Amino acid sequence: MDVDRAGLIRRHRQGTYQDWVRLTVADSTNTRADIEDAISSGDHALARRLVRRMWEQDPTAATATTVNAMLKKLPEDPSASSMKIFFLRSFTIEPALGPLEAAAACHGIRAESMVGEFNAHVQEIIDADSRLYSSEPDVIVLAIQSRDLVPGIYLDFADKTAEQIAEIVRDAVGSFRQWLDMVRTRTQAHVIIHNLECPEFPVVSPMDGQDPHGQQAAIRDLNRSLVEIASEYQGVHVLDYDSLVARHGRSRWHDHRKWLTMRMPLAADSLVPLAGEWLRFLVAIAGRSSKCLVCDLDNTMWGGIIGEDGINGIDLGVEYPGAAYQQFQRAVLDLYQQGVIIAICSKNNMDDAMEVIRDHDGMILKEPHFASMRINWQDKVQNLREIAEELNIGIDSLAFIDDNPVEREMVREMLPEVTVIDVDPSDPIGHARAVRENPMFSRVSLSDDDRRRGQMYAEQRQRKDLQTSSSSMEDYYRSLEMVADIGLVDDARLARVAQLTQKTNQLNMTTRRYSEQQIQDFASADDSHVYWINVKDRFGDNGVVGVMILLDRGDTWEFDTFLMSCRVIGRTVETAMLATVVEHARAAGATKLAGSFMPTKKNPPAQAIYESHGFKKISESSEEVRWELDMTTTSIDPPDWITRNTSKGEFLHG
Amino acid sequence: MAEQTVDTVRQVVADTFGIDLDDVTMETSPETVEAWESMSHLNLVMSLESRFGVSFDPDDIPELVTVDAIVAKIDSLGS
């Protein structure tokens, strides 16, 4: 196809639909020239989008080199999260860092990697002055190979007795524990530990597979213990390196020649999968995981076009190609079970589409799984905006999957913060993989709230219906029959409380992000208190929806953090929270309650809360507005339509 | 010597060491490029392997220190 690409890109910026079509359909082999063109013309958004496309179309070590070279010519992406990652390693890991940086940049993370010396992880962990700690990393990766950590099992297994092997396993487990203890006394960085891989060829083959004292059994014992140890610490995660190697192919993962000559064990084709696995952790740790997957219907959810083929003509069922679409739906259902919200955005007649969703036997996903449905002829960009608004989540929490390249390209251009997932309608077998492989749905912890989230959004729809039918707001509040449990943070709620500080953007006064370890530190200090609030109503349990961290300065109690999930926005829950704190602060002898509002792009909804509860403005700058409540003259009445269980006895001063 | 191979190798060299494509000639080597040291050489080798789908013999890797030598080696591997 002979296209005037420069002209196309120029008109593309002016944004006519036909040009989108042509640019999308036109061959993309010349992406590099397009990127350079976009950079030199100053269109950085277009350049970033094309860089991303280049990576997605050919994610290899060579492309990573090009992507990183292009990114160096661009100013820093202001919307990206910065992360410093320190690698403790026993092998040459450097060639995987380029692919990590490229993949991370294409997923909104500016990854800066630092590497420790060869096999020096023990010294670096022990030495409080080592670069490991002085570089203040956000994440530490501990990548030690089996052959280096347990050579007695990996290399010289044959001459060992069962007792000797058990002792090697015990020693290795002890080492991990010691290292983690030491790391945790010095830094609160997240730690990602590679578990140990099994050898490509077990010594006694094929019998090793059925030998409880075999070589692989010993490594799996060690890996099981590693999982147990990791669970004893906050922010320590196990990367299942053994499964990663197996998934990719144990015989293809390594390059033995480079190992023996350069201590580089990985084949060129293994670098990107390894980087991708690291990225899964980084996305979740940075709090950038997508909260909602918005699915197209025709040729995405089922094969064919419902408006043309009719309910009996589309492909969806146990036979191929319908089976491929069922696999896709199962992958989406798996996300739903982990708390990802599922929505629909489709150009169709509502009735045609709903007939399939409600009545087609082949549907794995059912109507209640969908938190929002936009089935109309409006453009998808507008629909996506409305879905985000309806669900009360940021546009950047959306992922969008569609088989139509034109729709995807429009969304990429108009809503660059949305994660766009490509699927190819001519190969529906790839649909499920596209969802399962995507790092934007990764999680490093799964709370009960996560598991219930889909259901909670369905309950939210019912609450909206009630609000519409209520005669006044007060009438609505009363009919909700709200019960608020308020308490000080305990082990069971630590993860959720930390998660709320990491994820809450809108009703968040100071937007301070904390790890579980940091929350634990606040909780165990004498002069700070971490409160949570759990709200139930007649439709269900909203879970833990609010966090307050108070610094006790004697006469004054000060909010370090005051946040509330959007799930309970507009239901006076913040008043119940503030009233409780006032009661407790007074009981402890304080006379003033102070707090700051630190504006961000996303937290205008929180701006008026202090003022509307009687706080007076003390000072104001562009970064911070300080508020104070004089508790000797001003009270905050708890709303009488919320039943509060604060079980005072368990509280602070007795 | 395939023209396509030369262009691609020059491009990979330029990207790996962060230099201008125009500055990469057949004679470009660690003598002329400051950033071309042992670790970035390994990065270059891995990028070339992934770009051309080849695997170099460890004995050859230390020899791949000019664009000319790299192109000749890749051509001899039949890529």
XYZ file of C-alpha atoms in Angstrom:
733
model
C 0.000 0.000 0.000
C 1.413 3.316 -1.052
C 0.496 5.927 1.508
C 1.664 9.444 2.125
C 2.520 8.706 5.749
C 3.729 12.154 6.698
C 0.569 13.652 5.273
C -1.504 11.029 7.032
C 0.081 11.724 10.379
C -0.369 15.429 9.912
C -4.059 15.036 9.126
C -4.268 12.387 11.800
C -3.475 15.075 14.325
C -6.347 17.093 12.971
C -8.284 13.967 13.655
C -10.623 12.967 10.873
C -12.074 9.509 11.244
C -11.136 8.426 7.741
C -7.494 9.151 8.486
C -7.645 7.022 11.583
C -8.924 4.219 9.456
C -6.188 4.621 6.897
C -3.416 5.104 9.422
C -4.514 2.029 11.287
C -4.863 -0.092 8.229
C -1.717 1.203 6.564
C 1.361 -0.932 7.113
C 3.226 -0.118 10.273
C 6.666 -1.330 9.241
C 7.823 2.225 9.165
C 6.906 2.948 12.776
C 10.427 4.053 13.556
C 10.343 6.830 10.957
C 6.894 7.845 12.242
C 8.208 8.067 15.790
C 11.156 10.199 14.768
C 8.835 12.377 12.757
C 6.512 12.799 15.740
C 9.424 13.609 18.068
C 10.887 16.218 15.743
C 7.487 17.838 15.251
C 7.034 17.986 19.041
C 4.002 15.683 19.209
C 5.177 13.708 22.233
C 1.838 12.045 22.885
C 1.794 10.579 19.390
C 5.444 9.560 19.717
C 4.732 7.713 22.973
C 1.766 5.969 21.443
C 3.801 4.829 18.457
C 6.648 3.679 20.708
C 4.144 1.630 22.604
C 2.766 0.160 19.416
C 6.287 -0.723 18.281
C 6.832 -2.608 21.541
C 3.471 -4.370 21.460
C 3.914 -5.530 17.872
C 7.364 -7.017 18.398
C 8.366 -7.290 22.062
C 11.941 -8.563 21.742
C 15.291 -7.619 23.239
C 16.196 -5.851 19.982
C 12.992 -3.807 19.981
C 13.640 -2.909 23.620
C 16.923 -1.332 22.573
C 15.145 0.770 19.966
C 12.267 1.657 22.301
C 14.679 2.821 24.987
C 16.685 4.845 22.458
C 13.471 6.553 21.290
C 12.301 7.186 24.864
C 15.604 8.905 25.646
C 14.770 11.487 22.989
C 11.425 12.221 24.657
C 10.853 14.238 27.820
C 9.809 12.169 30.860
C 6.217 11.035 30.739
C 4.596 13.164 33.469
C 1.871 10.589 34.148
C 4.302 7.703 34.742
C 5.179 6.295 38.187
C 8.870 6.261 39.032
C 10.336 3.120 40.569
C 13.872 2.341 41.639
C 14.647 -1.347 41.521
C 17.734 -2.936 43.014
C 18.740 -6.370 41.753
C 20.660 -8.703 44.029
C 21.837 -11.450 41.717
C 24.100 -14.384 41.171
C 24.286 -14.106 37.388
C 24.552 -11.596 34.541
C 21.138 -10.001 34.636
C 21.945 -6.776 32.769
C 20.634 -7.755 29.315
C 17.139 -8.203 30.828
C 17.086 -4.654 32.203
C 16.615 -2.971 28.805
C 13.511 -5.080 28.107
C 12.248 -4.305 31.627
C 12.663 -0.562 31.147
C 10.986 -0.674 27.725
C 8.059 -2.823 28.877
C 7.602 -0.760 32.031
C 7.608 2.527 30.112
C 4.872 1.148 27.872
C 2.815 0.412 31.006
C 3.198 3.773 32.716
C 6.233 3.005 34.885
C 9.617 4.682 34.680
C 11.858 1.888 35.951
C 15.337 2.790 37.084
C 17.359 -0.346 37.715
C 20.487 -0.832 39.777
C 22.476 -4.020 39.993
C 24.515 -5.459 42.850
C 27.842 -7.219 42.410
C 28.048 -10.850 41.344
C 27.155 -13.237 44.143
C 27.593 -10.415 46.630
C 23.995 -10.436 47.840
C 24.937 -11.646 51.315
C 27.452 -8.846 51.937
C 25.124 -6.282 50.396
C 22.281 -7.367 52.663
C 24.423 -7.443 55.816
C 26.324 -4.201 55.256
C 24.093 -1.326 56.395
C 26.196 1.069 54.304
C 25.957 -0.919 51.083
C 24.590 0.536 47.873
C 21.536 -1.674 48.326
C 20.348 0.598 51.123
C 22.001 3.912 50.204
C 20.320 3.903 46.798
C 16.911 3.766 48.556
C 15.168 1.420 46.149
C 11.382 1.025 46.027
C 11.751 -2.613 45.088
C 14.488 -5.174 45.729
C 14.695 -8.230 43.476
C 16.553 -11.220 44.883
C 17.528 -13.313 41.854
C 19.725 -16.162 42.999
C 19.967 -19.283 40.872
C 19.514 -22.790 42.253
C 23.014 -23.719 41.152
C 24.438 -20.843 43.218
C 22.245 -21.117 46.319
C 22.016 -24.911 46.609
C 24.787 -26.416 44.472
C 24.548 -29.523 46.646
C 21.087 -30.189 45.244
C 21.325 -28.669 41.785
C 24.811 -29.815 40.754
C 26.059 -32.545 43.093
C 22.893 -34.309 44.041
C 23.846 -37.882 43.178
C 26.219 -38.529 46.066
C 23.963 -37.123 48.821
C 21.906 -39.015 51.379
C 18.340 -37.992 52.137
C 19.541 -36.526 55.458
C 22.199 -34.427 53.764
C 19.668 -33.094 51.273
C 17.234 -32.237 54.074
C 20.007 -30.331 55.795
C 20.828 -28.334 52.661
C 17.157 -27.408 52.343
C 17.032 -26.345 56.016
C 20.158 -24.209 55.592
C 18.799 -22.488 52.502
C 15.487 -21.782 54.224
C 17.441 -20.385 57.178
C 19.423 -18.124 54.847
C 16.287 -16.693 53.273
C 14.850 -15.984 56.703
C 18.039 -14.315 57.887
C 18.275 -12.159 54.763
C 14.675 -11.028 55.015
C 15.038 -10.228 58.723
C 18.031 -8.076 57.952
C 16.498 -6.370 54.918
C 13.378 -5.566 56.908
C 15.292 -3.867 59.707
C 16.834 -1.519 57.144
C 14.296 -0.798 54.451
C 10.597 -1.061 53.785
C 11.119 -1.580 50.087
C 9.068 -4.310 48.479
C 11.058 -7.499 48.016
C 10.573 -9.866 45.093
C 12.298 -13.224 45.561
C 12.861 -15.580 42.667
C 12.092 -19.095 43.805
C 14.376 -21.923 42.736
C 14.208 -23.677 39.419
C 14.359 -27.424 38.878
C 17.103 -28.741 36.616
C 16.400 -29.420 32.963
C 17.620 -32.976 33.424
C 17.094 -34.467 36.907
C 19.940 -36.760 37.888
C 17.923 -39.967 38.125
C 15.526 -39.796 35.237
C 12.694 -40.601 34.874
C 12.449 -41.927 38.431
C 13.037 -38.534 40.025
C 9.429 -37.594 39.259
C 8.116 -40.215 41.691
C 10.840 -40.044 44.321
C 9.774 -38.160 47.478
C 13.473 -37.647 48.225
C 14.365 -36.804 44.627
C 16.083 -33.764 43.277
C 12.938 -31.968 42.139
C 11.150 -32.865 45.380
C 13.952 -31.191 47.341
C 13.694 -27.999 45.283
C 9.904 -27.981 45.599
C 10.211 -28.419 49.389
C 12.461 -25.406 49.443
C 10.054 -23.396 47.315
C 7.137 -24.305 49.586
C 9.109 -23.121 52.626
C 10.011 -19.921 50.809
C 6.313 -19.138 50.331
C 5.716 -19.669 54.061
C 8.609 -17.412 55.023
C 7.539 -14.674 52.600
C 4.054 -14.650 54.125
C 5.536 -13.746 57.507
C 6.730 -10.354 56.204
C 4.905 -7.369 54.780
C 5.661 -6.585 51.174
C 7.679 -9.714 50.422
C 6.576 -11.475 47.247
C 7.673 -14.719 45.621
C 8.256 -14.744 41.873
C 7.614 -18.287 40.717
C 10.735 -18.508 38.601
C 10.461 -22.287 38.281
C 6.992 -21.967 36.694
C 8.146 -19.091 34.505
C 10.977 -21.220 33.128
C 8.619 -24.179 32.671
C 5.970 -22.060 30.942
C 8.531 -20.806 28.485
C 10.191 -24.195 28.043
C 12.994 -25.399 30.281
C 15.103 -26.487 27.321
C 14.728 -23.140 25.535
C 15.098 -20.810 28.534
C 18.843 -21.152 28.970
C 21.818 -20.463 26.788
C 24.401 -22.857 28.185
C 27.169 -21.484 26.029
C 26.754 -17.985 27.389
C 26.476 -19.323 30.911
C 29.787 -21.116 30.674
C 31.569 -18.192 29.038
C 29.909 -15.076 30.432
C 27.795 -16.165 33.425
C 24.781 -15.198 31.379
C 22.371 -18.136 31.681
C 19.464 -16.708 29.688
C 18.785 -17.121 25.986
C 18.000 -13.906 24.104
C 14.355 -14.966 23.807
C 14.026 -15.385 27.579
C 14.846 -11.776 28.411
C 11.430 -10.367 27.556
C 9.403 -13.033 29.409
C 11.564 -12.476 32.507
C 11.133 -8.710 32.239
C 7.395 -9.262 31.767
C 7.205 -11.277 34.982
C 9.001 -8.541 36.929
C 6.640 -6.010 35.378
C 3.593 -7.858 36.738
C 4.865 -7.197 40.231
C 5.821 -3.588 39.514
C 2.400 -2.738 38.079
C 0.663 -4.074 41.174
C 3.154 -2.513 43.615
C 2.886 0.866 41.879
C -0.898 0.642 42.206
C -1.362 0.954 38.460
C -3.383 -2.218 37.924
C -6.535 -1.719 35.893
C -9.699 -1.786 37.989
C -12.142 -2.349 35.163
C -12.106 -4.284 31.893
C -14.435 -2.837 29.256
C -15.295 -5.429 26.606
C -16.583 -5.050 23.097
C -19.191 -7.675 22.071
C -19.195 -8.621 18.348
C -16.083 -10.654 17.466
C -14.697 -10.073 20.956
C -17.223 -11.700 23.306
C -18.644 -13.918 20.563
C -17.888 -14.593 16.915
C -19.907 -12.738 14.292
C -22.127 -9.681 14.367
C -25.334 -10.068 16.317
C -27.157 -7.376 14.322
C -26.492 -9.303 11.086
C -26.063 -12.932 12.090
C -28.803 -13.121 14.746
C -28.731 -15.060 18.013
C -28.573 -18.413 16.220
C -25.900 -17.297 13.805
C -23.151 -16.122 16.130
C -20.255 -18.357 17.266
C -20.441 -19.100 20.970
C -20.473 -22.595 22.443
C -18.458 -25.714 23.030
C -17.468 -26.204 19.374
C -14.732 -24.201 17.648
C -14.797 -21.307 16.882
C -17.441 -20.633 19.539
C -15.256 -22.435 22.083
C -12.508 -19.859 21.654
C -14.939 -17.132 22.692
C -15.974 -19.217 25.705
C -12.305 -19.408 26.675
C -12.142 -15.639 26.439
C -15.223 -15.310 28.651
C -13.679 -17.682 31.211
C -10.568 -15.524 31.308
C -12.756 -12.465 31.916
C -14.720 -14.320 34.592
C -11.440 -15.167 36.328
C -10.650 -11.453 36.453
C -14.109 -10.753 37.884
C -13.442 -13.269 40.656
C -10.277 -11.314 41.555
C -12.208 -8.081 41.837
C -11.786 -6.586 38.376
C -14.995 -4.782 37.396
C -16.389 -5.918 34.042
C -18.243 -3.562 31.699
C -19.516 -3.627 28.128
C -19.033 -1.048 25.415
C -20.524 -2.085 22.096
C -21.984 -0.503 18.988
C -25.191 -2.461 18.732
C -28.920 -2.349 19.251
C -29.453 -2.814 22.974
C -32.196 -5.411 22.525
C -30.169 -7.582 20.127
C -27.188 -7.667 22.483
C -29.231 -8.205 25.650
C -30.990 -11.156 24.065
C -27.632 -12.911 23.721
C -26.425 -11.874 27.186
C -29.639 -13.103 28.838
C -30.657 -16.072 26.733
C -27.721 -17.553 24.808
C -26.715 -20.924 26.259
C -23.089 -20.372 25.361
C -22.611 -17.275 27.550
C -20.235 -17.954 30.445
C -20.590 -14.351 31.622
C -24.068 -13.403 32.812
C -25.846 -10.086 33.172
C -25.003 -9.636 36.909
C -21.278 -9.815 36.112
C -21.470 -6.536 34.228
C -21.267 -3.415 36.360
C -22.025 -1.097 33.471
C -23.341 -1.626 29.955
C -23.024 0.914 27.166
C -24.671 -0.709 24.169
C -25.513 2.081 21.746
C -24.241 3.847 18.629
C -22.392 6.590 20.433
C -18.634 6.747 19.922
C -16.645 4.553 22.267
C -14.498 7.336 23.656
C -17.599 9.026 25.055
C -18.928 5.681 26.318
C -15.667 4.947 28.139
C -15.771 8.361 29.803
C -19.318 7.663 30.955
C -18.445 4.208 32.250
C -15.629 5.655 34.365
C -17.967 8.311 35.706
C -20.753 5.839 36.466
C -18.399 3.503 38.323
C -16.658 6.388 40.049
C -13.186 5.328 38.949
C -10.511 7.200 37.018
C -10.245 6.841 33.249
C -6.732 5.515 33.869
C -8.226 2.534 35.747
C -9.921 1.302 32.581
C -8.697 -1.390 30.227
C -10.452 -1.704 26.885
C -10.540 -4.770 24.646
C -11.894 -4.617 21.121
C -11.257 -6.513 17.887
C -11.657 -3.374 15.780
C -8.312 -1.612 15.212
C -10.003 1.669 14.376
C -11.879 1.791 17.679
C -8.675 0.911 19.540
C -6.702 3.590 17.742
C -9.305 6.234 18.539
C -9.242 5.313 22.209
C -5.441 5.327 22.228
C -5.406 8.773 20.738
C -8.255 10.397 22.654
C -7.818 8.593 25.991
C -4.110 7.732 26.208
C -4.485 6.810 29.883
C -6.721 3.816 29.033
C -4.996 0.434 28.674
C -5.953 -0.846 25.227
C -5.761 -4.576 24.511
C -5.522 -5.846 20.938
C -7.339 -8.926 19.769
C -7.378 -10.252 16.232
C -10.829 -11.314 14.993
C -9.280 -13.791 12.550
C -7.675 -15.680 15.449
C -10.109 -15.844 18.385
C -7.921 -18.438 20.120
C -5.663 -15.533 21.018
C -8.415 -13.617 22.858
C -8.129 -15.430 26.197
C -4.347 -15.252 26.094
C -4.441 -11.502 25.435
C -6.368 -11.084 28.699
C -4.383 -13.554 30.797
C -1.018 -12.290 29.588
C -1.741 -8.628 30.208
C 0.296 -7.351 33.164
C -2.243 -4.616 33.958
C -4.459 -7.094 35.831
C -1.708 -8.389 38.092
C -2.078 -8.466 41.861
C 0.373 -9.050 44.670
C -2.337 -9.583 47.270
C -5.990 -10.489 47.143
C -8.269 -9.337 49.938
C -11.777 -10.604 50.642
C -12.965 -7.224 49.398
C -11.266 -7.868 46.064
C -13.063 -11.169 45.738
C -16.424 -9.543 46.435
C -15.976 -6.406 44.373
C -17.965 -7.474 41.331
C -20.921 -8.339 43.536
C -20.580 -5.037 45.390
C -20.938 -3.107 42.159
C -24.114 -5.013 41.385
C -25.428 -3.985 44.845
C -24.446 -0.423 43.988
C -26.839 -0.506 41.045
C -29.671 -1.438 43.456
C -28.733 1.450 45.785
C -29.010 3.840 42.876
C -32.484 2.561 42.158
C -33.445 3.158 45.799
C -32.077 6.685 45.717
C -34.168 7.446 42.650
C -37.291 6.258 44.435
C -36.635 8.056 47.754
C -38.452 11.326 48.464
C -35.521 13.079 50.191
C -31.859 12.424 50.882
C -32.571 11.828 54.563
C -35.289 9.373 53.641
C -32.746 7.633 51.393
C -30.070 7.542 54.112
C -32.551 6.045 56.580
C -33.796 3.445 54.148
C -30.214 2.274 53.557
C -30.038 1.073 57.209
C -26.309 1.748 57.442
C -24.149 0.167 60.151
C -20.604 1.468 60.582
C -17.971 -0.517 62.476
C -15.019 1.667 63.407
C -11.843 0.313 64.939
C -8.086 0.485 65.212
C -6.147 -1.440 62.617
C -5.355 -5.092 63.369
C -3.583 -7.837 61.434
C -6.741 -8.872 59.623
C -7.281 -5.406 58.154
C -3.677 -4.337 57.574
C -3.622 -5.322 53.909
C -6.898 -3.598 53.090
C -5.921 -0.412 54.943
C -2.599 -0.211 53.065
C -4.401 -0.984 49.810
C -6.819 1.905 50.394
C -3.944 4.350 50.926
C -2.408 3.116 47.686
C -5.526 3.169 45.557
C -7.789 5.938 46.808
C -7.488 9.065 44.704
C -10.649 11.128 44.947
C -11.767 11.320 48.566
C -8.229 11.507 49.839
C -7.013 14.573 51.727
C -3.270 13.992 51.529
C -2.830 11.116 49.011
C 0.000 9.575 51.014
C 0.716 6.007 49.865
C 1.744 3.495 52.515
C 2.928 -0.095 52.521
C 1.570 -2.615 55.014
C 4.814 -2.256 56.919
C 4.411 1.503 57.206
C 0.811 1.138 58.397
C 2.060 -1.369 60.955
C 4.633 1.189 62.124
C 1.958 3.852 62.604
C -0.199 1.361 64.473
C 2.501 0.260 66.884
C 3.781 3.784 67.638
C 2.472 5.378 70.851
C 1.690 8.711 69.259
C -0.277 7.628 66.195
C -3.533 5.749 65.636
C -4.777 4.046 62.506
C -8.582 3.838 62.232
C -10.601 1.895 59.716
C -14.329 2.022 59.036
C -16.458 -0.783 57.616
C -19.930 0.083 56.310
C -22.803 -2.397 55.873
C -26.271 -1.582 54.610
C -29.443 -3.412 53.613
C -27.944 -4.380 50.262
C -24.739 -5.838 51.553
C -21.365 -5.288 53.124
C -19.292 -2.523 51.518
C -16.212 -3.759 53.379
C -13.542 -1.499 54.812
C -14.086 1.811 53.030
C -12.235 4.441 55.049
C -8.909 5.046 56.760
C -7.828 7.756 59.195
C -4.280 8.037 60.491
C -4.092 10.430 63.442
C -0.917 11.814 64.958
C -1.423 12.419 68.660
C 0.369 15.627 69.621
C -1.206 15.959 73.050
C -3.332 19.033 72.798
C -3.789 18.603 69.073
C -4.690 15.535 67.086
C -3.605 15.815 63.501
C -4.709 13.894 60.416
C -1.791 12.381 58.560
C -4.286 10.594 56.338
C -8.043 10.861 55.927
C -9.524 8.962 53.021
C -12.680 7.215 51.982
C -13.487 4.909 49.107
C -15.832 6.222 46.442
C -18.041 3.205 47.100
C -19.758 5.116 49.915
C -19.517 8.639 48.553
C -22.477 10.908 49.330
C -23.772 8.865 52.262
C -22.464 10.984 55.182
C -19.971 8.277 56.149
C -17.228 10.927 56.431
C -19.328 12.699 59.090
C -19.552 9.487 61.112
C -15.763 9.099 60.811
C -15.014 12.666 61.907
C -17.526 12.501 64.787
C -15.814 9.366 66.094
C -12.368 10.932 65.977
C -13.620 14.019 67.793
C -15.043 11.814 70.572
C -11.779 9.928 70.928
C -9.542 12.984 70.739
C -11.613 14.700 73.424
C -11.530 11.623 75.615
C -7.730 11.685 75.297
C -7.713 15.335 76.427
C -7.067 17.031 73.102
C -8.741 20.338 72.249
C -7.839 20.743 68.614
C -8.207 18.555 65.522
C -6.002 19.588 62.600
C -5.749 18.403 59.009
C -4.369 19.345 55.632
C -5.880 19.197 52.201
C -3.192 18.634 49.575
C -4.714 19.158 46.128
C -4.067 16.682 43.294
C -5.610 16.323 39.867
C -8.042 13.810 41.275
C -9.046 14.872 44.765
C -11.314 17.913 44.267
C -14.220 15.816 45.703
C -12.437 15.946 49.093
C -11.798 19.675 49.055
C -14.865 20.893 50.950
C -15.050 18.211 53.652
C -13.164 19.992 56.438
C -14.959 23.273 55.875
C -18.399 21.703 55.803
C -17.691 20.102 59.193
C -16.808 23.360 60.945
C -13.008 23.402 60.486
C -11.419 26.863 60.101
C -8.775 27.591 57.483
C -5.392 28.354 59.103
C -3.165 28.780 56.075
C -3.193 28.180 52.363
C -0.588 27.575 49.677
C -0.770 25.888 46.294
C 0.434 22.606 47.823
C -1.487 22.579 51.051
C -4.508 24.071 52.803
C -4.397 23.694 56.615
C -7.615 23.315 58.585
C -8.291 23.222 62.306
C -11.300 22.349 64.425
C -11.564 23.923 67.873
C -13.136 21.057 69.788
C -13.844 23.188 72.847
C -16.363 25.252 70.894
C -17.368 23.082 67.939
C -18.878 19.601 67.824
C -19.512 17.209 65.001
C -22.789 15.346 65.384
C -22.799 11.791 64.113
C -25.599 11.227 61.580
C -28.409 9.421 63.407
C -29.151 7.227 60.379
C -25.819 5.454 60.740
C -25.521 2.965 63.588
C -21.950 3.177 64.851
C -20.181 0.307 66.591
C -17.029 1.789 68.010
C -16.732 -0.612 70.969
C -14.960 2.016 72.999
C -13.505 -0.517 75.398
C -10.997 -1.750 72.864
C -9.865 1.765 72.174
C -6.936 3.874 73.022
C -7.162 5.043 76.534
C -9.270 2.421 77.800
C 26.776 -8.695 1.882
C 23.090 -8.034 2.236
C 22.201 -4.361 2.281
C 19.311 -5.068 4.644
C 21.630 -6.767 7.156
C 24.029 -3.818 7.119
C 21.235 -1.314 7.755
C 19.724 -3.362 10.557
C 23.070 -3.946 12.274
C 23.905 -0.248 12.083
C 20.532 0.564 13.593
C 20.955 -1.919 16.474
C 24.459 -0.553 17.135
C 23.152 3.029 17.122
C 20.291 2.185 19.517
C 22.408 0.088 21.864
C 25.072 2.735 22.367
C 22.784 5.745 22.024
C 24.546 7.272 19.039
C 23.316 8.697 15.744
C 22.678 6.253 12.919
C 24.650 8.571 10.608
C 27.718 8.131 12.813
C 27.687 4.334 12.460
C 29.948 3.108 9.650
C 31.350 -0.304 8.759
C 34.424 0.583 10.830
C 32.539 1.658 13.970
C 34.096 -0.201 16.918
C 34.847 0.116 20.666
C 37.744 2.366 19.574
C 35.292 4.932 18.201
C 32.352 4.478 20.599
C 32.895 5.248 24.256
C 29.765 3.423 25.455
C 30.909 0.170 23.809
C 32.329 -1.725 26.806
C 32.047 -5.305 27.974
C 28.524 -5.200 29.465
C 27.025 -3.145 26.647
C 28.763 -5.502 24.219
C 26.748 -8.327 25.761
C 23.575 -6.234 25.393
C 24.484 -5.678 21.743
C 25.026 -9.402 21.224
C 21.659 -10.283 22.815
C 19.884 -7.635 20.713
C 21.481 -8.953 17.540
C 20.576 -12.528 18.442
C 16.977 -11.578 19.046
C 16.772 -9.376 15.924
C 18.294 -11.959 13.551
C 17.160 -15.127 15.310
C 20.717 -16.441 15.563
C 22.943 -17.643 18.393
C 26.619 -16.713 18.208
C 29.373 -19.103 19.149
C 30.968 -17.922 22.427
C 34.381 -17.996 20.751
C 33.146 -15.557 18.117
C 31.538 -13.055 20.494
C 34.772 -11.241 21.447
C 35.480 -10.833 17.715
C 32.216 -9.055 16.938
C 33.684 -5.621 17.517
C 33.132 -3.822 14.217
C 29.958 -3.439 12.191
C 31.834 -5.118 9.369
C 32.677 -8.184 11.487
C 29.134 -8.444 12.825
C 27.590 -8.305 9.360
C 30.034 -10.894 8.040
C 29.256 -13.258 10.934
C 25.508 -12.894 10.546
C 25.761 -13.481 6.804
C 27.834 -16.605 7.425
C 25.136 -17.883 9.800
C 22.792 -17.692 6.817
C 20.346 -15.212 8.210
